Short mmCIF file of C-alpha atoms in Angstrom, two decimals:
data_model
loop_
_atom_site.label_atom_id
_atom_site.label_comp_id
_atom_site.label_asym_id
_atom_site.label_seq_id
_atom_site.Cartn_x
_atom_site.Cartn_y
_atom_site.Cartn_z
CA UNK M 1 20.84 32.80 -8.10
CA UNK M 2 17.74 32.14 -9.48
CA UNK M 3 18.84 28.74 -9.79
CA UNK M 4 21.08 27.94 -6.08
CA UNK M 5 17.02 29.33 -5.24
CA UNK M 6 14.77 26.41 -7.12
CA UNK M 7 16.66 23.28 -6.09
CA UNK M 8 16.48 24.76 -2.88
CA UNK M 9 12.97 25.17 -3.03
CA UNK M 10 12.71 21.38 -4.85
CA UNK M 11 15.46 19.70 -2.50
CA UNK M 12 12.91 21.32 1.27
CA UNK M 13 9.62 19.50 -0.98
CA UNK M 14 11.45 16.47 -1.26
CA UNK M 15 12.77 16.91 2.38
CA UNK M 16 9.50 17.59 3.57
CA UNK M 17 7.27 14.83 0.89
CA UNK M 18 9.29 12.29 2.65
CA UNK M 19 8.76 12.66 6.53
CA UNK M 20 4.77 13.61 5.66
CA UNK M 21 4.97 10.24 3.79
CA UNK M 22 6.62 8.23 6.71
CA UNK M 23 4.32 10.32 8.81
CA UNK M 24 0.74 8.79 6.40
CA UNK M 25 2.55 4.69 6.54
CA UNK M 26 2.05 4.68 10.60
CA UNK M 27 -1.30 5.77 10.08
CA UNK M 28 -2.42 2.41 7.67
CA UNK M 29 -1.95 0.05 10.67
CA UNK M 30 -5.23 -1.73 10.05
CA UNK M 31 -6.56 -5.54 10.94
CA UNK M 32 -6.26 -8.23 8.29
CA UNK M 33 -9.64 -10.15 7.78
CA UNK M 34 -9.20 -12.04 4.01
CA UNK M 35 -10.75 -14.84 2.78
CA UNK M 36 -14.69 -15.69 3.02
CA UNK M 37 -17.19 -13.11 4.00
CA UNK M 38 -15.20 -11.00 7.08
CA UNK M 39 -18.18 -11.74 9.95
CA UNK M 40 -17.35 -15.40 9.11
CA UNK M 41 -13.73 -14.92 9.23
CA UNK M 42 -13.57 -12.52 12.87
CA UNK M 43 -15.35 -14.57 14.95
CA UNK M 44 -14.16 -17.56 13.86
CA UNK M 45 -9.78 -16.04 14.13
CA UNK M 46 -11.08 -14.48 17.85
CA UNK M 47 -12.67 -17.18 18.27
CA UNK M 48 -9.67 -20.07 17.09
CA UNK M 49 -6.66 -17.06 17.59
CA UNK M 50 -7.96 -15.14 20.24
CA UNK M 51 -8.65 -11.04 20.01
CA UNK M 52 -4.44 -9.98 19.50
CA UNK M 53 -4.85 -12.16 16.02
CA UNK M 54 -6.35 -9.96 14.47
CA UNK M 55 -2.72 -7.92 14.36
CA UNK M 56 -1.20 -11.13 13.08
CA UNK M 57 1.83 -10.27 10.83
CA UNK M 58 1.89 -6.85 11.90
CA UNK M 59 4.79 -5.55 12.58
CA UNK M 60 6.45 -5.65 9.19
CA UNK M 61 3.39 -3.45 7.58
CA UNK M 62 4.37 -0.70 11.19
CA UNK M 63 8.00 -0.72 10.40
CA UNK M 64 8.13 -1.14 5.88
CA UNK M 65 4.62 1.30 5.18
CA UNK M 66 5.95 4.24 6.86
CA UNK M 67 9.04 3.55 4.96
CA UNK M 68 7.31 2.49 1.27
CA UNK M 69 4.90 5.61 1.70
CA UNK M 70 8.19 7.66 2.73
CA UNK M 71 9.23 6.74 -1.49
CA UNK M 72 5.19 6.55 -2.74
CA UNK M 73 4.54 10.25 -1.47
CA UNK M 74 7.91 11.37 -0.81
CA UNK M 75 9.53 12.92 -3.97
CA UNK M 76 6.16 14.56 -5.72
CA UNK M 77 4.31 17.30 -5.24
CA UNK M 78 7.03 19.22 -6.77
CA UNK M 79 7.01 21.94 -9.61
CA UNK M 80 3.68 23.34 -10.99
CA UNK M 81 0.26 21.68 -10.71
CA UNK M 82 0.08 18.92 -12.83
CA UNK M 83 -2.88 17.54 -14.52
CA UNK M 84 -5.19 14.52 -14.32
CA UNK M 85 -3.07 12.22 -15.90
CA UNK M 86 0.15 13.45 -14.39
CA UNK M 87 -1.11 13.06 -11.18
CA UNK M 88 -1.31 8.71 -12.02
CA UNK M 89 1.57 8.42 -13.88
CA UNK M 90 3.13 10.20 -11.47
CA UNK M 91 1.55 7.04 -9.05
CA UNK M 92 2.05 4.70 -11.31
CA UNK M 93 5.48 4.95 -11.47
CA UNK M 94 6.40 5.94 -7.44
CA UNK M 95 4.14 2.46 -7.35
CA UNK M 96 6.38 0.80 -9.34
CA UNK M 97 9.54 2.36 -7.45
CA UNK M 98 8.13 0.98 -4.75
CA UNK M 99 7.66 -2.61 -4.95
CA UNK M 100 10.82 -3.28 -4.70
CA UNK M 101 11.14 -2.81 -0.77
CA UNK M 102 7.06 -3.46 -0.93
CA UNK M 103 7.30 -7.23 -2.13
CA UNK M 104 9.33 -8.37 1.27
CA UNK M 105 7.55 -6.95 3.88
CA UNK M 106 4.44 -7.95 2.16
CA UNK M 107 5.30 -11.40 1.13
CA UNK M 108 6.36 -11.56 4.94
CA UNK M 109 3.03 -10.09 6.64
CA UNK M 110 1.30 -12.65 3.82
CA UNK M 111 3.48 -15.86 5.81
CA UNK M 112 2.67 -15.07 9.03
CA UNK M 113 -0.54 -14.12 9.09
CA UNK M 114 -1.20 -17.27 7.44
CA UNK M 115 -0.38 -19.53 10.73
CA UNK M 116 -3.04 -19.93 12.49
CA UNK M 117 -1.86 -22.00 15.27
CA UNK M 118 -2.97 -20.25 19.02
CA UNK M 119 0.95 -21.28 20.41
CA UNK M 120 3.34 -19.14 19.66
CA UNK M 121 6.22 -21.93 20.14
CA UNK M 122 3.90 -24.06 17.89
CA UNK M 123 3.96 -21.57 14.61
CA UNK M 124 6.91 -23.09 11.51
CA UNK M 125 7.51 -18.75 12.37
CA UNK M 126 7.97 -17.15 15.31
CA UNK M 127 7.75 -13.92 14.69
CA UNK M 128 8.89 -11.72 11.74
CA UNK M 129 13.06 -11.77 11.96
CA UNK M 130 12.70 -15.77 12.28
CA UNK M 131 10.54 -16.06 8.97
CA UNK M 132 13.15 -13.94 7.38
CA UNK M 133 15.81 -15.87 8.23
CA UNK M 134 14.48 -19.15 7.51
CA UNK M 135 12.62 -18.03 4.11
CA UNK M 136 16.39 -17.32 3.09
CA UNK M 137 17.94 -20.30 5.33
CA UNK M 138 15.61 -22.70 3.40
CA UNK M 139 15.63 -20.50 -1.08
CA UNK M 140 18.53 -17.54 -0.81
CA UNK M 141 18.20 -13.84 -0.36
CA UNK M 142 16.41 -13.64 -3.28
CA UNK M 143 13.50 -16.08 -1.59
CA UNK M 144 12.61 -12.91 0.15
CA UNK M 145 11.25 -10.94 -3.38
CA UNK M 146 8.92 -14.38 -3.72
CA UNK M 147 5.98 -12.58 -6.11
CA UNK M 148 7.19 -9.89 -7.05
CA UNK M 149 5.95 -9.38 -10.71
CA UNK M 150 2.59 -9.27 -8.69
CA UNK M 151 3.52 -6.76 -6.38
CA UNK M 152 4.60 -4.19 -9.67
CA UNK M 153 1.05 -5.56 -11.22
CA UNK M 154 -0.50 -4.97 -8.34
CA UNK M 155 1.33 -1.77 -7.10
CA UNK M 156 0.87 0.18 -10.80
CA UNK M 157 -2.67 0.66 -9.53
CA UNK M 158 -1.67 3.71 -7.56
CA UNK M 159 -2.03 5.32 -10.61
CA UNK M 160 -5.95 5.78 -10.34
CA UNK M 161 -5.01 6.17 -6.31
CA UNK M 162 -3.00 9.50 -6.98
CA UNK M 163 -5.71 10.40 -10.09
CA UNK M 164 -8.72 9.94 -7.86
CA UNK M 165 -7.40 11.58 -5.29
CA UNK M 166 -7.13 15.30 -7.06
CA UNK M 167 -9.84 14.47 -8.95
CA UNK M 168 -11.65 14.44 -5.84
CA UNK M 169 -10.08 17.40 -4.38
CA UNK M 170 -10.31 19.98 -7.63
CA UNK M 171 -14.30 18.66 -7.49
CA UNK M 172 -14.22 19.63 -3.22
CA UNK M 173 -12.63 23.21 -4.56
CA UNK M 174 -15.84 23.59 -7.47
CA UNK M 175 -18.24 24.61 -4.05
CA UNK M 176 -15.45 27.10 -2.11
CA UNK M 177 -16.91 30.19 -1.90
CA UNK M 178 -20.60 28.01 -0.82
CA UNK M 179 -22.36 27.18 2.22
CA UNK M 180 -20.97 23.74 1.69
CA UNK M 181 -17.19 24.87 0.69
CA UNK M 182 -15.37 21.68 2.94
CA UNK M 183 -12.33 22.03 5.41
CA UNK M 184 -9.58 21.43 3.57
CA UNK M 185 -8.05 17.98 6.47
CA UNK M 186 -12.55 17.53 5.69
CA UNK M 187 -11.51 17.81 1.66
CA UNK M 188 -8.34 15.50 2.25
CA UNK M 189 -10.17 13.15 3.81
CA UNK M 190 -13.18 12.96 1.88
CA UNK M 191 -10.63 12.84 -1.31
CA UNK M 192 -7.98 10.23 0.22
CA UNK M 193 -10.59 7.86 1.57
CA UNK M 194 -12.34 8.51 -2.61
CA UNK M 195 -9.56 7.13 -3.61
CA UNK M 196 -8.81 3.99 -1.71
CA UNK M 197 -11.69 2.90 -3.18
CA UNK M 198 -11.16 3.98 -6.66
CA UNK M 199 -7.79 2.07 -6.07
CA UNK M 200 -8.99 -1.30 -4.40
CA UNK M 201 -11.72 -1.76 -7.26
CA UNK M 202 -9.03 -1.69 -10.11
CA UNK M 203 -5.99 -3.32 -7.31
CA UNK M 204 -7.54 -6.50 -6.14
CA UNK M 205 -7.89 -9.25 -8.74
CA UNK M 206 -3.90 -8.58 -8.77
CA UNK M 207 -3.48 -8.42 -4.97
CA UNK M 208 -5.50 -11.89 -4.83
CA UNK M 209 -3.42 -12.97 -7.54
CA UNK M 210 -0.01 -12.34 -5.71
CA UNK M 211 -0.51 -13.12 -2.60
CA UNK M 212 -1.45 -16.46 -3.30
CA UNK M 213 2.27 -16.19 -5.54
CA UNK M 214 2.88 -15.36 -2.15
CA UNK M 215 1.09 -18.38 0.21
CA UNK M 216 2.81 -20.69 -2.08
CA UNK M 217 2.36 -24.22 -1.60
CA UNK M 218 -0.15 -23.24 1.40
CA UNK M 219 -1.86 -24.88 2.48
CA UNK M 220 1.37 -27.44 1.92
CA UNK M 221 3.80 -27.12 4.38
CA UNK M 222 6.90 -24.90 3.61
CA UNK M 223 9.35 -26.05 1.98
CA UNK M 224 13.46 -26.35 3.22
CA UNK M 225 15.77 -27.15 0.59
CA UNK M 226 15.93 -24.17 -2.70
CA UNK M 227 14.51 -26.95 -4.97
CA UNK M 228 10.94 -25.25 -4.62
CA UNK M 229 9.13 -23.88 -7.94
CA UNK M 230 7.58 -20.72 -7.77
CA UNK M 231 4.30 -20.29 -9.82
CA UNK M 232 4.17 -17.65 -12.23
CA UNK M 233 1.54 -14.57 -12.35
CA UNK M 234 -0.14 -15.72 -15.30
CA UNK M 235 -0.48 -19.56 -13.97
CA UNK M 236 -1.82 -18.18 -10.74
CA UNK M 237 -4.10 -16.23 -11.96
CA UNK M 238 -5.60 -19.32 -13.89
CA UNK M 239 -5.54 -20.85 -11.39
CA UNK M 240 -7.86 -18.52 -9.28
CA UNK M 241 -10.35 -18.65 -12.95
CA UNK M 242 -10.59 -22.13 -13.92
CA UNK M 243 -11.66 -22.75 -9.82
CA UNK M 244 -13.52 -19.42 -8.55
CA UNK M 245 -14.93 -17.06 -12.49
CA UNK M 246 -14.35 -14.03 -12.57
CA UNK M 247 -15.53 -13.33 -8.74
CA UNK M 248 -12.66 -15.38 -7.23
CA UNK M 249 -10.54 -12.01 -7.75
CA UNK M 250 -12.79 -9.78 -6.47
CA UNK M 251 -13.95 -12.03 -3.34
CA UNK M 252 -12.83 -9.96 -0.28
CA UNK M 253 -13.16 -6.36 -1.79
CA UNK M 254 -15.66 -5.20 1.01
CA UNK M 255 -13.23 -5.32 3.02
CA UNK M 256 -11.50 -4.31 1.91
CA UNK M 257 -13.61 -1.01 0.93
CA UNK M 258 -13.78 -0.73 5.00
CA UNK M 259 -10.72 -0.85 6.20
CA UNK M 260 -9.80 1.71 3.31
CA UNK M 261 -11.44 4.05 3.72
CA UNK M 262 -10.34 5.28 6.83
CA UNK M 263 -7.74 4.17 6.80
CA UNK M 264 -6.34 5.86 3.95
CA UNK M 265 -8.94 8.23 4.39
CA UNK M 266 -6.62 9.75 7.49
CA UNK M 267 -2.37 8.61 5.65
CA UNK M 268 -3.32 11.83 3.12
CA UNK M 269 -4.74 14.35 5.38
CA UNK M 270 -1.63 13.31 8.11
CA UNK M 271 0.82 13.43 4.60
CA UNK M 272 -1.12 17.22 3.79
CA UNK M 273 -1.42 18.64 7.13
CA UNK M 274 2.24 18.02 7.93
CA UNK M 275 3.46 19.34 4.23
CA UNK M 276 0.85 22.39 5.47
CA UNK M 277 1.78 22.58 8.45
CA UNK M 278 5.81 22.45 7.16
CA UNK M 279 5.31 25.30 4.73
CA UNK M 280 5.44 23.19 1.70
CA UNK M 281 2.12 25.23 0.09
CA UNK M 282 4.56 28.42 -0.12
CA UNK M 283 7.47 26.29 -0.95
CA UNK M 284 4.90 25.25 -4.18
CA UNK M 285 3.53 28.22 -5.11
CA UNK M 286 7.18 29.56 -4.79
CA UNK M 287 8.65 26.93 -7.00
CA UNK M 288 6.13 27.72 -9.73
CA UNK M 289 6.42 30.85 -10.19
CA UNK M 290 11.02 30.62 -10.55
CA UNK M 291 9.63 27.51 -13.55
CA UNK M 292 7.35 30.02 -15.40
CA UNK M 293 9.28 33.46 -14.63
#
């Protein structure tokens, strides 16, 4: 009976985690700013392409991040409370696990965002479906996984997000019983935002390299034959270092911070809130007791 009950609890946590992760992914859809200064890119994009261009390439993330976060966040948080290192390791493994799903989504987003023509009819790709169709036709199905090694290295940095979130939550819990004690929701917001800063500080060199791998051979037109030679992660990273130095890997870090703090704060807030609303906290407590006794 105890084994059956434990099995049910674990399955319940997984199901709740998938729902909460799916919802958290939907909260992270924001405009993307790339290259030069954030203000320059913002003003140039609006002037040249209109305000709606800030959301260009938003469809793949809107659909994909919900699915990715259900994989990233859904399987975790089972059993007794983990150590900080274990939380980080869980983030690392979750990031690597979600990479196969994330790569095509990131690739479509990059390809669509690089199109600067204001009129859709003037663009090579008229949307994510058309982009997918052209890529598969010209480069085969595996063409959708260009830059996969970069995605793996980038998403491995979820180690720092998971560790940072748990460390911040534990630090804020020390304020319990004091006049400065935050509510659980506020603690989730603060910890989620802080964790995103940890993540992007470590991950942005890999993100910059990954995006350049996926944009190849931009600004040249994309070839319509499968003979395109995809650059390796090392060759792209070496090119960035030669042309821009170490600072080149951190270009765009400021806009990442501005975007990531509120979006990830909300994502963790939604995730934790749904977990609590669906009774996951009580299930975790009972599950931990069953693990120990």
